[in-house]
Amino acid sequence: MPQYPEYFAAIMFAAGGVVNALLAPHRFSTAALFCLAVTSAGLGLAARSAAAHPTIATVLAVAALLPALALGLLLLADGLLLVRRYGPQAAPLATGAAGCAVLAVLGLDAVFHAVGGEAFGALVVAVNAAAGYLTLLFLVFTGYVFVRGRSTPLPETTHVIVLGAGLNGDRPGPLLTRRLERALAIDAARPPHTPRVVFVLSGGQGDDEVRSEADAMADYLRARGVPADRLVREDRSVNTGQNLRFSAALVHGTTPGHRATAVTSSFHVYRTTLLARRLGVPVHVVGAPTSPTYWLAATLREFAAILWLDRLLLAGLSLLLAVPVATAVLEH
C-alpha cells in the first residue's frame, strides 16, 4: 500500500481521465475521473495540512467554505424566485432543495467544529468528500453546458429540427419561442441565392396541452412568413430521444444527403448531443438563449439527467472514491 493512498488514487484517476479524454472526449465520465482526482488530492492535502500546519488547514477550509456558501445561497434564492414566478413545480423545488443540501453540509461542519468527537469527525469527512465530489461534477457540467450552448450551426444545413417545449395555452411558451426565433435566425443567416432551410417541427401533445407542440410551432412560423411547404410536422414525440429519432426518419425519408441542425435551449444542447450520438442520429445541435433566472435550475435538472444516463459507469467510478475517503476517515 502506498504511503499516501489519497495522492496515489489522485494520480490513477487523473491518468484514467487523460486516457478517457483521448478515447471518448465527449463522455461525462471523463469529467468524473478528473473530479475524483481532485477530490482525492484535496482529501490528502487537507489531512496532511491539518496535521502539520493547523493555520494552513484553516485557510483551506475558508477557501472551500466561501464558494460552497455562495453556491448554496444562489441555488436557494433561485429556487425561491422560480417558485414565486411559476409555482411549486419540480425544477424550482429541486433547485431550492439542492441549495438547502449544500447549506446543511456547511452546517454539519460548523457543528463539528463546535462539538468535536472522533466518530462525528469521521462522518464529517465522508459527507464532505461526497458533497465535494458532486459539487465539482456540477461545476464542470455547468462549464460543459455553457460552452456547448454556444455552438454554431453548420453552414450547409438543409433542415432545421426544432425540439418541442411547453405551450402557453395554444401558443409556444417562452422556451419554445426562443427556439423558434433561433431557427429563423439560422435561416436568415444563409447566403443569398441559396436554398432556404426546411423546418422540422418536433413535438407531440402533452397531457396538459390543448394541441400538439408541432402544430403550435407551425402556426407561429407561418405567422412569421414561412410558407407551408417549408414546414414539416412531427407530432408524435414526447421526449428528446423521440424528437431526434422521429425527426431524423422524416428527413431521411424525403431528402437523402441532408444536413440537419437541431435547435433546443442552450442548457439542453449537451444532453441532446449525447442522445443523438447514442441513437446514431447524424445531427448538429445548437442552443437558443435561456432566461438567466431559469438557466441554473434547468442546468441542475440536466445534470441529474446526465448522471442518470451514465448511472452505471459513474456509480462504478464513484465507488473508487471509497479508498481515499476510508483512508482519511481512519486517519482522522
Short mmCIF file of N, CA, C and O in Angstrom, two decimals, residues 107-125 332:
data_model
loop_
_atom_site.label_atom_id
_atom_site.label_comp_id
_atom_site.label_asym_id
_atom_site.label_seq_id
_atom_site.Cartn_x
_atom_site.Cartn_y
_atom_site.Cartn_z
N GLY A 107 -23.51 23.47 7.60
CA GLY A 107 -23.96 23.48 8.98
C GLY A 107 -23.40 22.31 9.78
O GLY A 107 -23.03 22.46 10.95
N LEU A 108 -23.30 21.14 9.12
CA LEU A 108 -22.70 19.98 9.77
C LEU A 108 -21.24 20.25 10.13
O LEU A 108 -20.78 19.88 11.23
N ASP A 109 -20.52 20.90 9.21
CA ASP A 109 -19.14 21.25 9.51
C ASP A 109 -19.05 22.20 10.71
O ASP A 109 -18.17 22.05 11.57
N ALA A 110 -19.95 23.19 10.76
CA ALA A 110 -19.93 24.14 11.88
C ALA A 110 -20.20 23.45 13.20
O ALA A 110 -19.57 23.74 14.22
N VAL A 111 -21.15 22.50 13.21
CA VAL A 111 -21.46 21.77 14.43
C VAL A 111 -20.26 20.95 14.88
O VAL A 111 -19.94 20.88 16.08
N PHE A 112 -19.56 20.33 13.91
CA PHE A 112 -18.39 19.52 14.27
C PHE A 112 -17.30 20.38 14.91
O PHE A 112 -16.69 19.99 15.91
N HIS A 113 -17.06 21.57 14.36
CA HIS A 113 -16.03 22.44 14.92
C HIS A 113 -16.41 22.90 16.33
O HIS A 113 -15.54 23.17 17.16
N ALA A 114 -17.71 22.97 16.60
CA ALA A 114 -18.15 23.39 17.94
C ALA A 114 -18.17 22.24 18.94
O ALA A 114 -17.86 22.41 20.11
N VAL A 115 -18.52 21.04 18.45
CA VAL A 115 -18.70 19.89 19.34
C VAL A 115 -17.50 18.97 19.35
O VAL A 115 -17.05 18.51 20.41
N GLY A 116 -16.96 18.67 18.15
CA GLY A 116 -15.83 17.74 18.05
C GLY A 116 -16.29 16.31 18.19
O GLY A 116 -17.48 15.98 18.09
N GLY A 117 -15.35 15.41 18.43
CA GLY A 117 -15.67 14.00 18.57
C GLY A 117 -15.10 13.19 17.43
O GLY A 117 -15.21 13.58 16.26
N GLU A 118 -14.48 12.05 17.74
CA GLU A 118 -13.81 11.25 16.72
C GLU A 118 -14.79 10.63 15.74
O GLU A 118 -14.61 10.69 14.52
N ALA A 119 -15.85 10.02 16.26
CA ALA A 119 -16.83 9.38 15.38
C ALA A 119 -17.55 10.42 14.51
O ALA A 119 -17.77 10.22 13.31
N PHE A 120 -17.90 11.54 15.13
CA PHE A 120 -18.55 12.61 14.38
C PHE A 120 -17.61 13.16 13.30
O PHE A 120 -18.03 13.47 12.19
N GLY A 121 -16.33 13.25 13.61
CA GLY A 121 -15.35 13.74 12.64
C GLY A 121 -15.24 12.83 11.44
O GLY A 121 -15.11 13.29 10.30
N ALA A 122 -15.31 11.51 11.67
CA ALA A 122 -15.27 10.57 10.56
C ALA A 122 -16.47 10.75 9.65
O ALA A 122 -16.36 10.71 8.41
N LEU A 123 -17.65 10.98 10.24
CA LEU A 123 -18.85 11.23 9.44
C LEU A 123 -18.71 12.51 8.63
O LEU A 123 -19.07 12.55 7.44
N VAL A 124 -18.16 13.56 9.23
CA VAL A 124 -18.00 14.83 8.53
C VAL A 124 -17.06 14.68 7.34
O VAL A 124 -17.32 15.21 6.26
N VAL A 125 -15.97 13.93 7.51
CA VAL A 125 -15.03 13.72 6.40
C VAL A 125 -15.72 13.02 5.24
O VAL A 125 -15.58 13.40 4.07
N HIS A 332 -8.35 10.08 10.70
CA HIS A 332 -8.84 11.30 11.32
C HIS A 332 -8.58 11.29 12.84
O HIS A 332 -8.84 10.31 13.48
#
